Structure formats: structure tokens, C-alpha cells
Short mmCIF file of C-alpha atoms in Angstrom, two decimals:
data_model
loop_
_atom_site.label_atom_id
_atom_site.label_comp_id
_atom_site.label_asym_id
_atom_site.label_seq_id
_atom_site.Cartn_x
_atom_site.Cartn_y
_atom_site.Cartn_z
CA UNK A 1 176.54 -67.32 34.58
CA UNK A 2 178.65 -69.89 36.61
CA UNK A 3 179.90 -68.25 39.69
CA UNK A 4 183.29 -69.22 41.15
CA UNK A 5 183.93 -68.78 44.81
CA UNK A 6 187.38 -69.11 46.24
CA UNK A 7 188.39 -69.44 50.01
CA UNK A 8 190.00 -67.98 51.73
CA UNK A 9 190.28 -64.58 50.12
CA UNK A 10 193.60 -64.02 51.80
CA UNK A 11 195.87 -65.95 54.45
CA UNK A 12 199.22 -65.91 55.70
CA UNK A 13 201.84 -68.78 55.60
CA UNK A 14 205.49 -69.48 56.05
CA UNK A 15 208.06 -70.81 53.81
CA UNK A 16 207.85 -74.59 53.78
CA UNK A 17 204.34 -74.80 54.81
CA UNK A 18 201.77 -76.95 52.81
CA UNK A 19 198.79 -74.73 51.69
CA UNK A 20 195.57 -75.49 50.09
CA UNK A 21 193.19 -73.08 48.38
CA UNK A 22 189.54 -74.05 47.59
CA UNK A 23 187.45 -73.00 44.58
CA UNK A 24 183.74 -73.86 44.41
CA UNK A 25 181.66 -73.60 41.22
CA UNK A 26 177.85 -72.60 41.43
CA UNK A 27 177.01 -75.45 39.17
CA UNK A 28 178.96 -78.63 38.06
CA UNK A 29 181.89 -77.85 35.68
CA UNK A 30 183.29 -81.45 35.22
CA UNK A 31 187.08 -80.90 35.26
CA UNK A 32 186.93 -77.71 33.14
CA UNK A 33 189.16 -75.78 35.59
CA UNK A 34 192.28 -73.82 35.41
CA UNK A 35 194.47 -72.27 38.14
CA UNK A 36 196.68 -69.15 37.62
CA UNK A 37 199.23 -67.30 39.62
CA UNK A 38 199.52 -63.64 39.52
CA UNK A 39 202.35 -61.41 41.18
CA UNK A 40 201.85 -57.55 41.58
CA UNK A 41 201.97 -55.71 38.27
CA UNK A 42 202.34 -58.91 36.24
CA UNK A 43 200.07 -60.91 34.02
CA UNK A 44 198.52 -64.14 35.37
CA UNK A 45 200.44 -67.31 34.73
CA UNK A 46 198.78 -70.62 33.99
CA UNK A 47 199.69 -73.17 36.59
CA UNK A 48 197.11 -76.09 36.14
CA UNK A 49 194.48 -76.97 33.58
CA UNK A 50 191.87 -79.80 33.43
CA UNK A 51 191.70 -79.50 37.11
CA UNK A 52 194.80 -81.46 37.96
CA UNK A 53 197.17 -81.27 34.83
CA UNK A 54 200.35 -79.32 35.61
CA UNK A 55 201.32 -76.85 32.88
CA UNK A 56 204.76 -77.41 31.41
CA UNK A 57 207.42 -75.79 33.34
CA UNK A 58 205.40 -75.36 36.48
CA UNK A 59 207.22 -76.88 39.66
CA UNK A 60 205.87 -80.10 40.93
CA UNK A 61 205.08 -78.71 44.41
CA UNK A 62 201.86 -77.34 42.69
CA UNK A 63 198.96 -79.73 42.43
CA UNK A 64 195.27 -79.68 41.68
CA UNK A 65 192.25 -81.94 42.37
CA UNK A 66 188.45 -82.01 42.21
CA UNK A 67 185.69 -82.19 39.62
CA UNK A 68 182.17 -81.19 39.60
CA UNK A 69 181.83 -78.27 41.80
CA UNK A 70 184.62 -78.50 44.31
CA UNK A 71 188.34 -78.01 43.60
CA UNK A 72 191.56 -77.52 45.37
CA UNK A 73 195.11 -75.97 44.53
CA UNK A 74 197.77 -77.43 46.88
CA UNK A 75 201.30 -76.04 47.24
CA UNK A 76 203.21 -78.72 49.13
CA UNK A 77 206.10 -76.83 50.19
CA UNK A 78 205.86 -72.95 50.00
CA UNK A 79 208.78 -71.20 48.52
CA UNK A 80 209.28 -67.38 48.63
CA UNK A 81 208.32 -67.09 45.05
CA UNK A 82 205.00 -68.56 45.55
CA UNK A 83 203.68 -65.65 47.46
CA UNK A 84 201.20 -64.15 45.10
CA UNK A 85 197.36 -64.09 44.30
CA UNK A 86 195.83 -67.26 42.87
CA UNK A 87 192.70 -67.40 40.68
CA UNK A 88 190.57 -70.24 39.50
CA UNK A 89 188.69 -70.08 36.03
CA UNK A 90 185.95 -72.24 34.88
CA UNK A 91 185.87 -73.00 31.15
CA UNK A 92 182.96 -75.23 31.13
CA UNK A 93 180.64 -72.41 29.87
CA UNK A 94 183.09 -71.65 27.02
CA UNK A 95 183.71 -68.99 25.87
CA UNK A 96 181.79 -67.28 28.75
CA UNK A 97 184.68 -67.71 31.29
CA UNK A 98 184.42 -66.78 34.88
CA UNK A 99 187.22 -66.41 37.43
CA UNK A 100 187.24 -66.77 41.24
CA UNK A 101 187.79 -63.69 43.18
CA UNK A 102 191.29 -64.42 44.00
CA UNK A 103 193.17 -65.77 47.12
CA UNK A 104 196.13 -63.61 48.11
CA UNK A 105 198.73 -65.69 49.80
CA UNK A 106 201.05 -63.56 51.90
CA UNK A 107 204.17 -64.31 54.01
CA UNK A 108 203.58 -64.83 57.88
CA UNK B 1 208.96 -67.51 21.97
CA UNK B 2 205.42 -66.41 22.32
CA UNK B 3 204.87 -62.83 22.77
CA UNK B 4 201.69 -60.73 23.19
CA UNK B 5 202.12 -56.98 23.66
CA UNK B 6 199.28 -54.69 24.30
CA UNK B 7 199.04 -51.03 23.48
CA UNK B 8 196.68 -48.25 23.10
CA UNK B 9 195.69 -47.66 26.75
CA UNK B 10 195.45 -44.30 28.33
CA UNK B 11 193.41 -41.70 30.11
CA UNK B 12 189.92 -41.11 28.50
CA UNK B 13 186.86 -39.08 29.59
CA UNK B 14 183.50 -40.86 30.22
CA UNK B 15 181.64 -41.38 26.97
CA UNK B 16 184.99 -41.40 25.08
CA UNK B 17 186.49 -44.25 22.89
CA UNK B 18 189.78 -45.98 22.81
CA UNK B 19 191.21 -48.68 20.54
CA UNK B 20 193.46 -51.35 22.00
CA UNK B 21 195.88 -53.39 20.17
CA UNK B 22 197.74 -56.66 20.96
CA UNK B 23 200.61 -57.56 18.77
CA UNK B 24 201.43 -61.52 18.50
CA UNK B 25 204.62 -63.08 17.68
CA UNK B 26 206.36 -66.45 18.14
CA UNK B 27 203.29 -68.66 16.99
CA UNK B 28 200.86 -69.05 14.18
CA UNK B 29 198.45 -66.32 15.18
CA UNK B 30 195.83 -67.19 12.73
CA UNK B 31 195.39 -70.61 14.23
CA UNK B 32 194.53 -69.40 17.67
CA UNK B 33 191.36 -68.26 19.59
CA UNK B 34 192.02 -65.04 21.41
CA UNK B 35 190.42 -63.17 24.28
CA UNK B 36 190.55 -59.91 26.12
CA UNK B 37 190.36 -60.01 30.03
CA UNK B 38 190.44 -57.01 32.30
CA UNK B 39 191.36 -56.31 35.79
CA UNK B 40 190.00 -53.31 37.73
CA UNK B 41 192.79 -51.69 40.11
CA UNK B 42 192.92 -53.93 43.20
CA UNK B 43 190.28 -56.31 41.82
CA UNK B 44 189.91 -59.83 40.29
CA UNK B 45 189.99 -60.71 36.56
CA UNK B 46 186.91 -60.47 34.46
CA UNK B 47 186.58 -61.95 30.92
CA UNK B 48 185.66 -59.29 28.15
CA UNK B 49 185.51 -60.89 24.84
CA UNK B 50 186.34 -63.82 22.62
CA UNK B 51 187.16 -64.23 18.93
CA UNK B 52 187.75 -67.39 16.97
CA UNK B 53 190.89 -67.89 14.96
CA UNK B 54 189.12 -66.85 11.66
CA UNK B 55 187.39 -63.91 13.34
CA UNK B 56 183.79 -65.48 12.33
CA UNK B 57 182.67 -66.13 16.01
CA UNK B 58 182.66 -63.42 18.53
CA UNK B 59 181.40 -63.15 22.27
CA UNK B 60 181.22 -60.47 24.67
CA UNK B 61 180.60 -60.28 28.43
CA UNK B 62 177.07 -58.54 29.21
CA UNK B 63 179.07 -55.68 30.80
CA UNK B 64 180.67 -54.39 27.46
CA UNK B 65 178.08 -55.83 24.81
CA UNK B 66 177.08 -53.04 22.38
CA UNK B 67 180.00 -50.81 23.41
CA UNK B 68 183.00 -52.75 22.76
CA UNK B 69 184.11 -54.51 19.45
CA UNK B 70 186.64 -57.22 19.22
CA UNK B 71 188.51 -57.92 15.86
CA UNK B 72 191.73 -59.30 14.52
CA UNK B 73 193.91 -58.96 11.54
CA UNK B 74 195.65 -62.26 10.82
CA UNK B 75 197.85 -60.81 8.17
CA UNK B 76 199.22 -58.49 10.86
CA UNK B 77 199.14 -60.84 13.61
CA UNK B 78 197.17 -58.34 15.74
CA UNK B 79 194.10 -58.34 18.00
CA UNK B 80 192.18 -55.25 18.79
CA UNK B 81 189.49 -54.12 20.98
CA UNK B 82 187.39 -50.94 20.05
CA UNK B 83 185.81 -49.46 23.22
CA UNK B 84 183.14 -46.83 22.91
CA UNK B 85 180.96 -45.05 25.39
CA UNK B 86 183.51 -45.70 28.07
CA UNK B 87 182.27 -45.60 31.68
CA UNK B 88 184.29 -45.25 34.98
CA UNK B 89 183.70 -48.98 35.56
CA UNK B 90 185.72 -49.81 32.60
CA UNK B 91 188.84 -48.52 34.25
CA UNK B 92 191.18 -51.49 34.33
CA UNK B 93 194.21 -53.18 32.93
CA UNK B 94 193.40 -54.90 29.82
CA UNK B 95 195.17 -58.12 28.92
CA UNK B 96 195.04 -60.06 25.69
CA UNK B 97 195.16 -63.89 26.17
CA UNK B 98 195.70 -66.78 23.92
CA UNK B 99 193.66 -69.94 24.32
CA UNK B 100 195.61 -73.08 24.62
CA UNK B 101 195.62 -75.89 21.99
CA UNK B 102 196.13 -79.56 22.71
CA UNK B 103 198.81 -81.50 20.78
CA UNK B 104 196.39 -82.14 17.84
CA UNK B 105 195.89 -78.31 17.63
CA UNK B 106 192.25 -78.38 19.00
CA UNK B 107 191.26 -75.41 21.43
CA UNK B 108 191.40 -76.27 25.00
CA UNK B 109 189.67 -73.06 26.29
CA UNK B 110 191.97 -71.99 29.14
CA UNK B 111 194.69 -69.26 28.63
CA UNK B 112 198.25 -70.36 28.21
CA UNK B 113 199.79 -66.87 27.23
CA UNK B 114 198.94 -63.51 28.39
CA UNK B 115 200.19 -60.17 27.50
CA UNK B 116 201.73 -57.72 30.07
CA UNK B 117 198.47 -55.60 29.91
CA UNK B 118 197.59 -51.93 29.19
CA UNK B 119 195.76 -49.47 31.45
CA UNK B 120 192.69 -47.88 30.51
CA UNK B 121 191.49 -45.01 32.95
CA UNK B 122 188.28 -43.50 32.36
CA UNK B 123 187.99 -40.27 34.34
CA UNK B 124 186.99 -36.64 33.85
#
């Protein structure tokens, strides 16, 4: 199975900061990567697919990059509503999908 | 508006069974591939099972193979997960999730809509 490793697992930041979350795949997955945001008690929400394509309705402060094994999610200017847990998901090995362990973004 | 509403969760003893349902609305259910994804308390997301739009192709995670059965009724716009021989480690919120399609209607393999989840607790 393809293993997805996110870093960091958690960190604190302030409103207005630029933050970057990293996701590494255990083997090459081309650009078959999605990012989700999850708030407590809620379902995950799709942010980005194909590594860098913004889902409709998602604010442009979110961006994604990478291909192969290394990927990043960047939030250019943190807003209060962005404090949540973020997950990457590979769909290269469709349909045996795997997720990263999550990155919890907390308010400093 | 796309809606996915899960039901059927609850408390069950180890070795017991439970059937989850996911009622879909706001889209042509019979055209979309569907999945179950679970999340243990305080943990990350784990893919559980996939079913093609027609129901003819099915996959399971190794952790549930032989114990869980995914199915769908396109006439009722519903997705199901029959869970047998439940274990404590199956305790989780179970989400149904729709696979996205591109503009031509081809599957894109990531999940664009999720239900709100239903909690399954396996405990004596």
C-alpha cells in the first residue's frame, strides 16, 4: 500500500501567517493527490485535487503544488476559519486510497 | 444541492452486526462511484470500501475484507455497508463519500462530497 506521511503533525500559527504543510508519498503518485480540510465534528471538505487544482468555491489563499512523491499545501494568509486539520489523499492506487495522518493547525 | 445522509450507527457488542445506510439526493446517484471512509475517535481517515456506479465492481480494505459488504440500490438512491463480526477496532465515524466526475462524466477518483457521518461503537 502507498503510505502518505504529512509533516508537521501539528503546529501553531497566527492569523495572517503564511503556512505550508508537506505530504510525502512512499512511491511516486504523479499528481494524483487531493487535500481536505476537516473541522471538529464535521466531514472532510475537498480543497484541492490533481495536486494543484482548486476546488470550486475554495478561497484562492489555498494553493497546492508538487508531483511524484513530494507535495505541499500552502495557505497564503491564514484566516480564523482556516484553523482545522488537513489531510492529503493519494488516488494513484485507485481505488485503494490512502490518507496522510493529518496536520492539525492551531491558533498561536 | 448534493446531500449524503448516513444512518444506522450505534452501539454493538464485539462479534455483532450492523447495517449502515447512506441516502443520496441532489444528483444522479446511479452515475457515481461511492465509497465508505471511516475515522476512529481522535484518529485520521481510513478508506474502507468502494463500489462502482452499477455495483458490479467492489473493493475492500484488507482490515474489513471478509467481514464487511458494500452494496447499493440505485432505484432507492441508497448506499449500504453491512458490517459483521465487528471488533473494537471498528469503532469509528463512518462516512459515505462520492467520487468526483470531470466535465465529461468520467470518474476522477477523489471525493467531492461527504455525508455527515454515523458513529459505530463496538464495545461490551
